[in-house]
Every structure is written in structure tokens, then in C-alpha cells.
Coordinates of C-alpha atoms and ligand atoms in Angstrom, one line a residue:
M2 CA 50.6 25.6 -40.6
T3 CA 51.0 26.4 -36.9
Y4 CA 49.3 24.1 -34.4
E5 CA 48.8 24.6 -30.7
C6 CA 48.0 21.1 -29.5
I7 CA 50.1 18.9 -31.8
L8 CA 53.6 19.1 -33.3
T9 CA 54.4 18.0 -36.8
A10 CA 57.6 17.0 -38.5
V11 CA 58.9 15.2 -41.6
Q12 CA 61.4 12.4 -41.0
G13 CA 63.5 10.1 -43.1
E14 CA 66.2 10.1 -45.7
G15 CA 64.6 8.2 -48.5
E16 CA 62.7 9.4 -51.6
R17 CA 59.4 9.1 -49.6
K18 CA 59.4 10.3 -46.1
T19 CA 57.4 9.9 -42.9
G20 CA 55.0 12.5 -41.5
L21 CA 55.3 12.6 -37.7
I22 CA 52.5 13.9 -35.6
T23 CA 53.0 14.3 -31.8
L24 CA 50.1 14.9 -29.6
N25 CA 51.0 17.9 -27.4
R26 CA 48.9 18.8 -24.4
P27 CA 51.4 17.6 -21.8
K28 CA 49.7 19.1 -18.7
Q29 CA 46.4 17.2 -19.5
L30 CA 48.2 14.0 -20.5
N31 CA 47.2 14.7 -24.1
A32 CA 43.5 14.7 -23.3
L33 CA 41.7 15.0 -26.7
N34 CA 39.7 18.2 -26.9
D35 CA 38.1 19.7 -30.0
Q36 CA 40.9 21.9 -31.0
L37 CA 43.4 19.0 -30.8
M38 CA 41.1 16.7 -32.8
D39 CA 40.6 19.5 -35.5
E40 CA 44.4 20.0 -35.7
L41 CA 45.1 16.3 -35.9
G42 CA 42.6 15.9 -38.7
Q43 CA 44.2 18.8 -40.6
A44 CA 47.7 17.4 -40.2
L45 CA 46.7 13.9 -41.2
L46 CA 44.9 15.1 -44.4
A47 CA 47.8 17.4 -45.3
F48 CA 50.3 14.4 -45.0
D49 CA 47.9 12.2 -46.9
A50 CA 47.8 14.7 -49.7
D51 CA 51.6 15.1 -49.9
D52 CA 53.2 12.9 -52.6
S53 CA 56.6 13.0 -50.8
I54 CA 55.1 11.3 -47.7
G55 CA 54.6 7.5 -47.6
C56 CA 53.6 6.9 -44.0
I57 CA 52.4 8.7 -40.9
V58 CA 53.5 8.0 -37.3
L59 CA 51.2 9.2 -34.5
T60 CA 52.7 9.5 -31.0
G61 CA 52.3 11.2 -27.7
S62 CA 54.6 11.8 -24.8
E63 CA 56.6 9.4 -22.5
R64 CA 53.8 9.7 -20.0
A65 CA 50.7 9.4 -22.2
F66 CA 49.7 8.7 -25.8
A67 CA 46.4 10.2 -24.7
A68 CA 44.4 9.9 -21.4
G69 CA 41.1 10.1 -23.3
A70 CA 38.6 12.7 -24.4
D71 CA 38.8 15.9 -22.3
I72 CA 36.6 15.3 -19.3
P73 CA 36.0 18.9 -18.2
T74 CA 34.7 19.7 -21.7
M75 CA 32.2 16.7 -21.6
A76 CA 31.1 17.2 -18.0
P77 CA 28.5 20.0 -18.4
H78 CA 26.4 18.2 -21.1
N79 CA 23.0 16.7 -20.8
F80 CA 21.4 14.3 -23.2
M81 CA 19.8 17.0 -25.5
S82 CA 22.9 19.1 -25.7
A83 CA 25.1 16.1 -26.4
F84 CA 22.7 14.9 -29.1
K85 CA 22.0 18.2 -30.7
S86 CA 25.6 19.3 -30.8
G87 CA 26.9 15.9 -31.9
L88 CA 29.1 16.0 -28.8
I89 CA 32.8 15.5 -29.7
S90 CA 31.9 13.6 -32.9
K91 CA 32.5 15.7 -35.9
N92 CA 36.3 15.5 -35.9
W93 CA 36.9 12.1 -34.4
E94 CA 37.0 9.9 -37.5
T95 CA 39.1 12.0 -39.9
I96 CA 41.8 9.5 -39.4
L97 CA 39.7 6.9 -41.1
Q98 CA 39.8 8.9 -44.4
V99 CA 43.6 8.6 -44.5
R100 CA 44.8 6.2 -47.3
K101 CA 48.4 6.0 -46.2
P102 CA 49.5 3.8 -43.3
V103 CA 49.2 5.4 -39.9
I104 CA 51.4 3.8 -37.2
A105 CA 50.6 4.6 -33.5
A106 CA 53.6 4.7 -31.4
V107 CA 52.3 4.4 -27.8
A108 CA 54.0 5.1 -24.6
G109 CA 52.3 5.5 -21.2
F110 CA 48.6 5.9 -21.0
A111 CA 46.2 5.2 -23.9
L112 CA 42.9 5.4 -22.2
G113 CA 39.3 5.9 -23.4
G114 CA 39.4 8.0 -26.5
G115 CA 43.2 7.7 -26.5
C116 CA 42.9 3.9 -26.8
E117 CA 40.2 4.3 -29.5
L118 CA 42.4 6.6 -31.4
A119 CA 45.3 4.2 -31.3
M120 CA 42.9 1.4 -32.5
M121 CA 41.9 3.6 -35.5
C122 CA 45.5 3.6 -36.6
D123 CA 46.7 0.8 -38.9
F124 CA 49.0 -0.8 -36.3
I125 CA 50.2 -0.1 -32.9
I126 CA 53.9 -0.3 -31.7
A127 CA 54.0 0.0 -28.0
A128 CA 56.6 1.0 -25.5
D129 CA 57.1 -1.3 -22.6
T130 CA 55.5 1.4 -20.4
A131 CA 52.3 1.5 -22.4
K132 CA 49.0 1.0 -20.6
F133 CA 45.7 0.5 -22.5
G134 CA 42.3 0.8 -21.1
Q135 CA 38.6 1.9 -21.6
P136 CA 37.7 3.3 -18.2
E137 CA 34.6 5.2 -19.4
I138 CA 32.4 3.0 -17.1
K139 CA 34.1 4.8 -14.1
L140 CA 32.7 8.1 -15.4
G141 CA 29.1 6.7 -15.7
I142 CA 29.4 6.6 -19.5
I143 CA 30.5 4.1 -22.2
P144 CA 33.1 4.5 -25.0
G145 CA 31.9 6.7 -27.9
A146 CA 34.6 6.3 -30.6
G147 CA 34.4 2.6 -31.4
G148 CA 35.9 1.1 -28.2
T149 CA 33.1 -1.5 -27.7
Q150 CA 33.5 -2.5 -31.3
R151 CA 37.2 -2.5 -32.1
L152 CA 38.5 -3.8 -28.8
P153 CA 36.7 -7.1 -29.0
R154 CA 37.9 -7.5 -32.7
A155 CA 41.5 -6.9 -31.5
V156 CA 41.6 -8.9 -28.2
G157 CA 38.6 -11.2 -28.3
K158 CA 35.3 -11.0 -26.3
S159 CA 36.5 -12.1 -22.9
K160 CA 39.4 -9.7 -22.6
A161 CA 37.4 -6.9 -24.1
M162 CA 34.4 -7.5 -21.7
D163 CA 36.9 -7.6 -18.8
M164 CA 38.5 -4.3 -19.7
L165 CA 35.3 -2.5 -20.6
L166 CA 33.3 -3.7 -17.5
T167 CA 36.0 -3.6 -14.8
A168 CA 37.9 -0.5 -16.3
R169 CA 41.2 -2.3 -15.6
M170 CA 44.2 -1.4 -17.7
M171 CA 46.2 -3.8 -19.9
D172 CA 50.0 -3.4 -19.8
A173 CA 52.1 -3.6 -23.0
A174 CA 53.0 -7.4 -22.6
E175 CA 49.3 -8.3 -22.2
A176 CA 48.4 -6.0 -25.1
E177 CA 50.9 -7.8 -27.3
R178 CA 49.7 -11.3 -26.2
G179 CA 46.1 -10.2 -26.9
G180 CA 47.0 -8.9 -30.3
L181 CA 46.1 -5.3 -29.7
V182 CA 49.7 -4.2 -30.5
S183 CA 52.0 -5.5 -33.1
R184 CA 55.3 -5.2 -31.1
V185 CA 56.6 -4.0 -27.8
V186 CA 59.9 -2.2 -27.7
A187 CA 62.0 -0.4 -25.0
A188 CA 60.5 3.0 -24.2
D189 CA 63.7 4.8 -25.3
K190 CA 63.6 3.1 -28.7
L191 CA 59.9 3.6 -29.4
L192 CA 60.1 6.4 -31.9
E193 CA 63.2 4.9 -33.6
E194 CA 61.4 1.6 -34.1
A195 CA 58.2 3.2 -35.4
L196 CA 60.1 5.5 -37.8
A197 CA 62.1 2.4 -39.0
A198 CA 59.0 0.5 -39.7
A199 CA 57.6 3.5 -41.6
D200 CA 60.8 3.8 -43.5
Q201 CA 60.6 0.2 -44.6
I202 CA 57.0 0.8 -45.9
N203 CA 58.1 4.0 -47.6
G204 CA 60.5 1.9 -49.7
F205 CA 57.7 -0.2 -51.2
S206 CA 55.4 0.6 -54.1
A207 CA 52.7 3.1 -52.9
P208 CA 49.8 1.4 -54.8
S209 CA 50.6 -1.9 -53.1
V210 CA 50.8 -0.2 -49.7
A211 CA 47.5 1.6 -50.2
L212 CA 45.6 -1.5 -51.4
I213 CA 46.9 -3.6 -48.6
K214 CA 45.7 -1.0 -46.0
E215 CA 42.3 -0.9 -47.7
L216 CA 42.0 -4.7 -47.9
V217 CA 43.1 -5.4 -44.3
N218 CA 40.5 -2.9 -43.2
L219 CA 37.9 -4.7 -45.2
A220 CA 38.9 -8.0 -43.5
Y221 CA 38.6 -6.3 -40.2
Q222 CA 35.3 -4.5 -40.8
G223 CA 33.3 -6.7 -43.3
P224 CA 32.3 -10.2 -44.4
L225 CA 35.2 -12.6 -45.5
I226 CA 33.9 -13.2 -48.9
D227 CA 33.6 -9.6 -49.9
G228 CA 37.2 -9.0 -48.9
V229 CA 38.5 -12.0 -50.9
N230 CA 36.6 -10.8 -54.0
V231 CA 38.0 -7.3 -53.8
E232 CA 41.4 -8.6 -53.1
R233 CA 41.3 -10.7 -56.4
R234 CA 40.3 -7.6 -58.3
Y235 CA 43.0 -5.4 -56.9
F236 CA 45.6 -8.2 -57.4
H237 CA 44.8 -8.3 -61.1
A238 CA 44.8 -4.4 -61.2
L239 CA 48.3 -4.2 -60.0
F240 CA 49.4 -6.0 -63.2
G241 CA 48.7 -2.7 -64.9
T242 CA 51.4 -0.8 -62.9
D243 CA 55.0 -0.1 -63.7
D244 CA 55.9 -1.1 -60.2
Q245 CA 54.7 -4.8 -60.7
R246 CA 57.0 -5.1 -63.7
E247 CA 59.8 -3.4 -61.9
G248 CA 59.4 -5.5 -58.7
M249 CA 59.3 -8.8 -60.6
D250 CA 62.1 -8.0 -63.0
A251 CA 64.3 -6.9 -60.1
F252 CA 63.7 -10.1 -58.3
I253 CA 64.5 -12.2 -61.4
N254 CA 67.6 -10.2 -62.2
K255 CA 68.8 -10.2 -58.5
R256 CA 68.8 -6.4 -58.1
K257 CA 67.0 -3.9 -55.8
P258 CA 63.7 -2.6 -57.3
A259 CA 63.4 1.1 -58.0
F260 CA 59.6 1.7 -57.4
K261 CA 58.0 4.8 -59.2
H262 CA 54.7 4.5 -57.3
R263 CA 52.6 4.1 -60.4
Ligands
DAK28 N1 40.7 14.9 -19.5 C1 41.2 16.0 -19.0 N2 42.3 16.1 -18.2 C2 42.8 14.9 -17.9 C3 42.4 13.7 -18.4 C4 41.3 13.7 -19.3 N3 40.8 12.6 -19.9 N4 43.2 12.7 -17.9 C5 44.1 13.3 -17.1 N5 43.9 14.7 -17.1 C6 44.6 15.7 -16.3 C7 44.3 15.5 -14.8 O1 43.1 16.2 -14.5 C8 45.5 16.2 -14.2 O2 45.4 17.6 -14.4 P1 45.8 18.6 -13.1 O3 44.9 18.1 -12.0 O4 47.3 18.4 -13.0 O5 45.4 20.0 -13.6 C9 46.7 15.8 -15.2 O6 46.0 15.4 -16.4 C10 47.5 14.7 -14.7 O7 46.6 13.7 -14.3 P2 46.7 12.9 -12.9 O8 47.2 13.9 -11.9 O9 45.3 12.2 -12.7 O10 47.8 11.8 -13.1 P3 48.0 10.4 -12.6 O11 49.3 9.9 -13.0 O12 47.7 10.3 -11.1 O13 46.8 9.5 -13.3 C11 45.5 8.8 -15.2 C12 46.8 9.3 -14.7 C13 45.5 8.8 -16.7 C14 45.3 7.3 -14.7 C15 44.3 9.7 -14.6 O14 44.6 11.0 -15.0 C16 43.0 9.3 -15.2 O15 42.4 8.3 -14.7 N6 42.5 10.1 -16.2 C17 41.2 9.9 -16.8 C18 41.3 8.7 -17.8 C19 39.8 8.5 -18.4 O16 38.9 8.3 -17.7 N7 39.8 8.5 -19.7 C20 38.5 8.3 -20.4 C21 37.8 9.7 -20.6 S1 36.3 9.5 -21.4 C22 33.4 10.0 -28.7 C23 34.8 10.0 -28.8 C24 35.6 9.7 -27.7 C25 35.1 9.6 -26.5 C26 33.7 9.6 -26.3 C27 32.9 9.9 -27.5 N8 32.6 10.4 -29.8 C28 33.2 10.3 -31.1 C29 31.1 10.5 -29.7 C30 36.0 9.3 -25.4 C31 35.6 9.4 -24.1 C32 36.7 9.3 -23.1 O17 37.9 9.2 -23.4

């Protein structure tokens, strides 16, 4: 498959590998247009369907993860044309269908739709150069891909209101303090660290990985009691897998487990 707005590669030495997707519209700071979002969706679904892939890493350039949705594409719309065409909606949530972990490796700007895309990933590893923001208010609009909902869940109401209402950016250190990102690393080590995290996940049993992702998303999105109940069912269900027997036998016999992902 050839893409024009993204690059894809397979990384890693282990039995299960990592699908790497790099946003690649450097002149526009990776502004997210329709073609890019279509290609991103296709690449994500292709890696998700590939049994040799355990994890996906999504990254941008040194200067920008993504500076938001493409402003010139949005500019000419009025209410009716935006509403009737479902302006930039159809391909924005493909990433939420992916069942394997998606790690965002963010350097430089992650603004507007770029910040929202990073927040739709499962966790964010940030370079010390990363800058997060939801500056839509400066354009006379509001976030449209979950920014007003996911940002307060990630950093709390006060910081989210501050960022959304003043359009100020948050640097990597503040993003880590606020809980938006899981770790901050030197910019020149960003990809290495993200791929190492992916590699670590790739070594674990795929059913455990997929169920943890689903359950954490349930905790993030839904009522506590529903999540706890589903967790109990899935916990029991994993006792029907070969990997549970292998994992526990390996621990008891002090050896490394050889997971078969079933
Ligand atoms: N779109 C298109 N081009 C962009 C862009 C963007 N969002 N951001 C930057 N660029 C382009 C600039 O126009 C410039 O192009 P040339 O002039 O060189 O041709 C080039 O990238 C470099 O930018 P600058 O010259 O401005 O570089 P600086 O370092 O001075 O500034 C900056 C970098 C990131 C601070 C600045 O470019 C900036 O403020 N950019 C706009 C950021 C922004 O406002 N982002 C939010 C956009 S609104 C939805 C889904 C998503 C969305 C909405 C709905 N649905 C599912 C319904 C999302 C909306 C948004 O993201």
C-alpha cells in the first residue's frame, strides 16, 4: 500500500512486531486533512488485522506531531455545508476501532485535532519538546474531536478549562504533571523509548493485552461498577487460555513464559 500523507514501517525483532505510522505533511506541520485521516485509518486497520503485529506507534516529526485539522480546508464552510457534509467527521474515529494498543509518540506541536488524536491513542509518550493545546477558540470555533471531553478527564477540570478558554499551550513537563502523558523523554530518544515500550507489550499474551485495553477504556468512558463487573468476567475468561497456564507455570518453575497468544 502506498500512502502520500503518512509513512508506515514494521519494527522490532521479536515474534510479534510493532507497526509504526508517521504522519508526514511536514510543510503543513502535519495538519490533518481528509486524505491523511483516510490513510491513517487504513494503516491502523491493516496493522490491527495483522497477527504478526502486537502494538502500533503513531508519531509525527520533530517539529510537530500535528498542528490540528487543516484550517484552509475548513475555512470556506458555513453551518449547513458543515452539517450536511459531516465536516471532517467520517474518518476521525477509526482509531477507536483498533483493538491493539496504540502509543502516541509526540514531539513538538500537538494542537487542536492533533492533541485530540494523541488523546485517542492509548497512552502518550512525550519528547521534552512537546507542546499540547486546544487553540480552536482563537479560530472562533471549539474542539470537534473530543477535546472538551477527553482533556478534562486527563488533566482535570481546572487545567482543561484554562487551556480550552485561554488557548495556552502546555509543555511536556506540565503535561506529565497533569497526567496527560505517561512519560517525558529526551527528544532524540522519543522513538526508541516508544518502540521499546511497544516491544515490551509485544512480549505479553495478546488476549491479556487486548482485554486490558478494553477495560481501561471502559474505566475512562463509563461508570465504575460496569467496568468492575466486566473486568471480573474477563478475568475468569482468561483461565480458558493456554497463556494463563503457561504464564503461571513459568512463574512457578522460574522460567521465561512462551506465550502463544491464545
Ligand atoms: N492547518 C493548515 N496549515 C497549518 C496548520 C493547520 N492547522 N498549522 C500550521 N500550518 C502551516 C502554516 O500555515 C504554515 O504554512 P506556510 O505559511 O509555510 O505555507 C506552516 O504550517 C508552518 O506554520 P507557521 O509558519 O505558523 O509555524 P510557527 O512555528 O510560526 O507556528 C503553530 C506553529 C503550530 C503555533 C502555528 O502554525 C499555529 O498556530 N497553527 C494553527 C494551530 C491551530 O489553530 N490548530 C487547531 C486547528 S482547528 C473534528 C475533528 C477535528 C477538529 C474539528 C472537528 N470533527 C471530527 C468534527 C479539529 C479542529 C482543529 O484542529
